[in-house]
Amino acid sequence: MSTGTPRISFMIGGAQKCGTTALTEFLRLHPRVRLPSNKEAHIFDAPDFDDAAVAANIDARFAPWFEQPWQDSLLYGDATPISLFLEPAIRRAARYNPALRWIILLRDPAERAISHHAMERARGNESLALLPALLAEPWRLRRARGDLGWNSSLRNHSYRARGEYAVQLRRLLRYFPHEQVLLLRSIDLAQDAAATLRKVYAHLRLEGPLRLPEVQRHFEGAYSRHVLGHAVLHWWSWRQRRELRRALGIDLRS
């Protein structure tokens, strides 16, 4: 790899709460793969990202997130799920490395939204119960339009918006060709990690699969299951799944 070639060659783009942590830990086991020590480098979505930066400058921002110096024989990636959701992050990634390969994990939108809400409640970023938070979301996101700050509602309160997968994937495919984007279902990673990893390795042109860690601890939920009864959320989720099937032929239900 020459000095002028971007170091980061693949991105685990999410969506958030869809198993990206599990996939990241699986990929760390490969001797040729390197991912940020903290999983998410948050370079392309950073509020202070310099849109005029060349690849070498962006690599310099990535470098501290890796535990060892760059090595040309290794494959470097990032796992920042919000990159799929924010068009500026996609645009910056495309400018940095047009050959970047994407791995996108998708989960039932209702379950993803519930898990996201529970996480924000636990972090102290959300004071509203689930249903009021869903009702407040459009207003919150309108106020946050264009705001990439770390405390922006785009990051913390985008419960339904991040489940609008068809919209996000169409946008991603405007910047990157289909062959550079691998779409996976979280349920498949949870049920058969080895088979899912074979697809990931093929996409990244790596040999494999190798040994796997335990899966269960990465997919455990910390929220009450009774919230799944919210009819509005599940009606909305059904519409999103239908749109995804029509747009890209992906069925999120087994």
PDB file of N, CA, C and O in Angstrom, residues 102-136:
ATOM      1  N   TRP A 102     -18.444  -1.283   2.327  1.00  0.00           N
ATOM      2  CA  TRP A 102     -19.362  -1.102   3.450  1.00  0.00           C
ATOM      3  C   TRP A 102     -19.979  -2.431   3.867  1.00  0.00           C
ATOM      4  O   TRP A 102     -20.315  -3.268   3.019  1.00  0.00           O
ATOM      5  N   ILE A 103     -20.142  -2.598   5.166  1.00  0.00           N
ATOM      6  CA  ILE A 103     -20.873  -3.732   5.732  1.00  0.00           C
ATOM      7  C   ILE A 103     -22.002  -3.136   6.560  1.00  0.00           C
ATOM      8  O   ILE A 103     -21.767  -2.429   7.536  1.00  0.00           O
ATOM      9  N   ILE A 104     -23.235  -3.401   6.149  1.00  0.00           N
ATOM     10  CA  ILE A 104     -24.406  -2.807   6.783  1.00  0.00           C
ATOM     11  C   ILE A 104     -25.230  -3.897   7.456  1.00  0.00           C
ATOM     12  O   ILE A 104     -25.678  -4.845   6.794  1.00  0.00           O
ATOM     13  N   LEU A 105     -25.444  -3.763   8.753  1.00  0.00           N
ATOM     14  CA  LEU A 105     -26.305  -4.678   9.508  1.00  0.00           C
ATOM     15  C   LEU A 105     -27.652  -4.015   9.750  1.00  0.00           C
ATOM     16  O   LEU A 105     -27.717  -2.844  10.149  1.00  0.00           O
ATOM     17  N   LEU A 106     -28.740  -4.782   9.518  1.00  0.00           N
ATOM     18  CA  LEU A 106     -30.089  -4.258   9.671  1.00  0.00           C
ATOM     19  C   LEU A 106     -30.896  -5.146  10.609  1.00  0.00           C
ATOM     20  O   LEU A 106     -30.774  -6.367  10.582  1.00  0.00           O
ATOM     21  N   ARG A 107     -31.725  -4.505  11.400  1.00  0.00           N
ATOM     22  CA  ARG A 107     -32.555  -5.186  12.391  1.00  0.00           C
ATOM     23  C   ARG A 107     -33.989  -4.689  12.266  1.00  0.00           C
ATOM     24  O   ARG A 107     -34.223  -3.600  11.719  1.00  0.00           O
ATOM     25  N   ASP A 108     -34.952  -5.452  12.735  1.00  0.00           N
ATOM     26  CA  ASP A 108     -36.333  -4.990  12.725  1.00  0.00           C
ATOM     27  C   ASP A 108     -36.379  -3.558  13.276  1.00  0.00           C
ATOM     28  O   ASP A 108     -35.868  -3.293  14.369  1.00  0.00           O
ATOM     29  N   PRO A 109     -36.958  -2.615  12.532  1.00  0.00           N
ATOM     30  CA  PRO A 109     -36.916  -1.207  12.956  1.00  0.00           C
ATOM     31  C   PRO A 109     -37.539  -0.937  14.321  1.00  0.00           C
ATOM     32  O   PRO A 109     -37.044  -0.078  15.064  1.00  0.00           O
ATOM     33  N   ALA A 110     -38.613  -1.659  14.658  1.00  0.00           N
ATOM     34  CA  ALA A 110     -39.239  -1.436  15.964  1.00  0.00           C
ATOM     35  C   ALA A 110     -38.317  -1.879  17.087  1.00  0.00           C
ATOM     36  O   ALA A 110     -38.127  -1.157  18.072  1.00  0.00           O
ATOM     37  N   GLU A 111     -37.739  -3.052  16.954  1.00  0.00           N
ATOM     38  CA  GLU A 111     -36.835  -3.548  17.985  1.00  0.00           C
ATOM     39  C   GLU A 111     -35.607  -2.650  18.099  1.00  0.00           C
ATOM     40  O   GLU A 111     -35.108  -2.393  19.201  1.00  0.00           O
ATOM     41  N   ARG A 112     -35.119  -2.157  16.952  1.00  0.00           N
ATOM     42  CA  ARG A 112     -33.966  -1.262  16.974  1.00  0.00           C
ATOM     43  C   ARG A 112     -34.301   0.021  17.717  1.00  0.00           C
ATOM     44  O   ARG A 112     -33.526   0.507  18.549  1.00  0.00           O
ATOM     45  N   ALA A 113     -35.492   0.596  17.447  1.00  0.00           N
ATOM     46  CA  ALA A 113     -35.895   1.844  18.091  1.00  0.00           C
ATOM     47  C   ALA A 113     -36.056   1.670  19.596  1.00  0.00           C
ATOM     48  O   ALA A 113     -35.647   2.532  20.377  1.00  0.00           O
ATOM     49  N   ILE A 114     -36.636   0.560  20.011  1.00  0.00           N
ATOM     50  CA  ILE A 114     -36.828   0.296  21.435  1.00  0.00           C
ATOM     51  C   ILE A 114     -35.478   0.177  22.142  1.00  0.00           C
ATOM     52  O   ILE A 114     -35.263   0.727  23.222  1.00  0.00           O
ATOM     53  N   SER A 115     -34.563  -0.549  21.528  1.00  0.00           N
ATOM     54  CA  SER A 115     -33.234  -0.719  22.109  1.00  0.00           C
ATOM     55  C   SER A 115     -32.486   0.609  22.178  1.00  0.00           C
ATOM     56  O   SER A 115     -31.809   0.910  23.175  1.00  0.00           O
ATOM     57  N   HIS A 116     -32.598   1.402  21.135  1.00  0.00           N
ATOM     58  CA  HIS A 116     -31.957   2.716  21.104  1.00  0.00           C
ATOM     59  C   HIS A 116     -32.504   3.601  22.232  1.00  0.00           C
ATOM     60  O   HIS A 116     -31.746   4.252  22.960  1.00  0.00           O
ATOM     61  N   HIS A 117     -33.826   3.621  22.367  1.00  0.00           N
ATOM     62  CA  HIS A 117     -34.451   4.429  23.425  1.00  0.00           C
ATOM     63  C   HIS A 117     -33.980   3.994  24.805  1.00  0.00           C
ATOM     64  O   HIS A 117     -33.666   4.826  25.670  1.00  0.00           O
ATOM     65  N   ALA A 118     -33.925   2.678  25.040  1.00  0.00           N
ATOM     66  CA  ALA A 118     -33.470   2.170  26.335  1.00  0.00           C
ATOM     67  C   ALA A 118     -32.030   2.590  26.616  1.00  0.00           C
ATOM     68  O   ALA A 118     -31.679   2.943  27.747  1.00  0.00           O
ATOM     69  N   MET A 119     -31.183   2.570  25.581  1.00  0.00           N
ATOM     70  CA  MET A 119     -29.788   2.978  25.750  1.00  0.00           C
ATOM     71  C   MET A 119     -29.690   4.454  26.128  1.00  0.00           C
ATOM     72  O   MET A 119     -28.936   4.826  27.041  1.00  0.00           O
ATOM     73  N   GLU A 120     -30.454   5.312  25.446  1.00  0.00           N
ATOM     74  CA  GLU A 120     -30.396   6.750  25.742  1.00  0.00           C
ATOM     75  C   GLU A 120     -30.948   7.047  27.131  1.00  0.00           C
ATOM     76  O   GLU A 120     -30.460   7.941  27.828  1.00  0.00           O
ATOM     77  N   ARG A 121     -31.970   6.303  27.555  1.00  0.00           N
ATOM     78  CA  ARG A 121     -32.486   6.462  28.922  1.00  0.00           C
ATOM     79  C   ARG A 121     -31.399   6.102  29.939  1.00  0.00           C
ATOM     80  O   ARG A 121     -31.194   6.809  30.929  1.00  0.00           O
ATOM     81  N   ALA A 122     -30.692   4.995  29.683  1.00  0.00           N
ATOM     82  CA  ALA A 122     -29.647   4.551  30.602  1.00  0.00           C
ATOM     83  C   ALA A 122     -28.492   5.546  30.649  1.00  0.00           C
ATOM     84  O   ALA A 122     -27.863   5.724  31.698  1.00  0.00           O
ATOM     85  N   ARG A 123     -28.224   6.208  29.539  1.00  0.00           N
ATOM     86  CA  ARG A 123     -27.135   7.179  29.482  1.00  0.00           C
ATOM     87  C   ARG A 123     -27.530   8.536  30.075  1.00  0.00           C
ATOM     88  O   ARG A 123     -26.678   9.409  30.247  1.00  0.00           O
ATOM     89  N   GLY A 124     -28.807   8.745  30.326  1.00  0.00           N
ATOM     90  CA  GLY A 124     -29.271  10.016  30.839  1.00  0.00           C
ATOM     91  C   GLY A 124     -29.547  11.045  29.764  1.00  0.00           C
ATOM     92  O   GLY A 124     -29.729  12.233  30.066  1.00  0.00           O
ATOM     93  N   ASN A 125     -29.607  10.607  28.485  1.00  0.00           N
ATOM     94  CA  ASN A 125     -29.863  11.519  27.372  1.00  0.00           C
ATOM     95  C   ASN A 125     -31.342  11.633  27.030  1.00  0.00           C
ATOM     96  O   ASN A 125     -31.710  12.438  26.169  1.00  0.00           O
ATOM     97  N   GLU A 126     -32.182  10.816  27.669  1.00  0.00           N
ATOM     98  CA  GLU A 126     -33.605  10.805  27.351  1.00  0.00           C
ATOM     99  C   GLU A 126     -34.424  10.800  28.633  1.00  0.00           C
ATOM    100  O   GLU A 126     -34.274   9.908  29.467  1.00  0.00           O
ATOM    101  N   SER A 127     -35.314  11.795  28.775  1.00  0.00           N
ATOM    102  CA  SER A 127     -36.168  11.883  29.956  1.00  0.00           C
ATOM    103  C   SER A 127     -37.580  11.386  29.677  1.00  0.00           C
ATOM    104  O   SER A 127     -38.358  11.170  30.611  1.00  0.00           O
ATOM    105  N   LEU A 128     -37.925  11.202  28.403  1.00  0.00           N
ATOM    106  CA  LEU A 128     -39.269  10.805  28.028  1.00  0.00           C
ATOM    107  C   LEU A 128     -39.397   9.290  27.930  1.00  0.00           C
ATOM    108  O   LEU A 128     -38.448   8.596  27.556  1.00  0.00           O
ATOM    109  N   ALA A 129     -40.580   8.775  28.254  1.00  0.00           N
ATOM    110  CA  ALA A 129     -40.882   7.367  28.006  1.00  0.00           C
ATOM    111  C   ALA A 129     -40.939   7.144  26.502  1.00  0.00           C
ATOM    112  O   ALA A 129     -40.926   8.090  25.704  1.00  0.00           O
ATOM    113  N   LEU A 130     -41.020   5.876  26.094  1.00  0.00           N
ATOM    114  CA  LEU A 130     -40.882   5.554  24.682  1.00  0.00           C
ATOM    115  C   LEU A 130     -41.907   6.266  23.804  1.00  0.00           C
ATOM    116  O   LEU A 130     -41.533   6.937  22.829  1.00  0.00           O
ATOM    117  N   LEU A 131     -43.190   6.143  24.113  1.00  0.00           N
ATOM    118  CA  LEU A 131     -44.201   6.711  23.222  1.00  0.00           C
ATOM    119  C   LEU A 131     -44.091   8.230  23.121  1.00  0.00           C
ATOM    120  O   LEU A 131     -44.101   8.778  22.005  1.00  0.00           O
ATOM    121  N   PRO A 132     -43.956   8.973  24.227  1.00  0.00           N
ATOM    122  CA  PRO A 132     -43.745  10.423  24.095  1.00  0.00           C
ATOM    123  C   PRO A 132     -42.468  10.764  23.320  1.00  0.00           C
ATOM    124  O   PRO A 132     -42.442  11.740  22.567  1.00  0.00           O
ATOM    125  N   ALA A 133     -41.428   9.958  23.494  1.00  0.00           N
ATOM    126  CA  ALA A 133     -40.182  10.219  22.762  1.00  0.00           C
ATOM    127  C   ALA A 133     -40.391  10.051  21.264  1.00  0.00           C
ATOM    128  O   ALA A 133     -39.854  10.832  20.461  1.00  0.00           O
ATOM    129  N   LEU A 134     -41.161   9.043  20.874  1.00  0.00           N
ATOM    130  CA  LEU A 134     -41.448   8.834  19.451  1.00  0.00           C
ATOM    131  C   LEU A 134     -42.270   9.995  18.891  1.00  0.00           C
ATOM    132  O   LEU A 134     -42.044  10.431  17.752  1.00  0.00           O
ATOM    133  N   LEU A 135     -43.218  10.495  19.673  1.00  0.00           N
ATOM    134  CA  LEU A 135     -44.045  11.614  19.226  1.00  0.00           C
ATOM    135  C   LEU A 135     -43.227  12.903  19.137  1.00  0.00           C
ATOM    136  O   LEU A 135     -43.480  13.750  18.272  1.00  0.00           O
ATOM    137  N   ALA A 136     -42.244  13.053  20.017  1.00  0.00           N
ATOM    138  CA  ALA A 136     -41.416  14.261  20.017  1.00  0.00           C
ATOM    139  C   ALA A 136     -40.315  14.214  18.967  1.00  0.00           C
ATOM    140  O   ALA A 136     -39.737  15.254  18.637  1.00  0.00           O
TER     141      ALA A 136
END
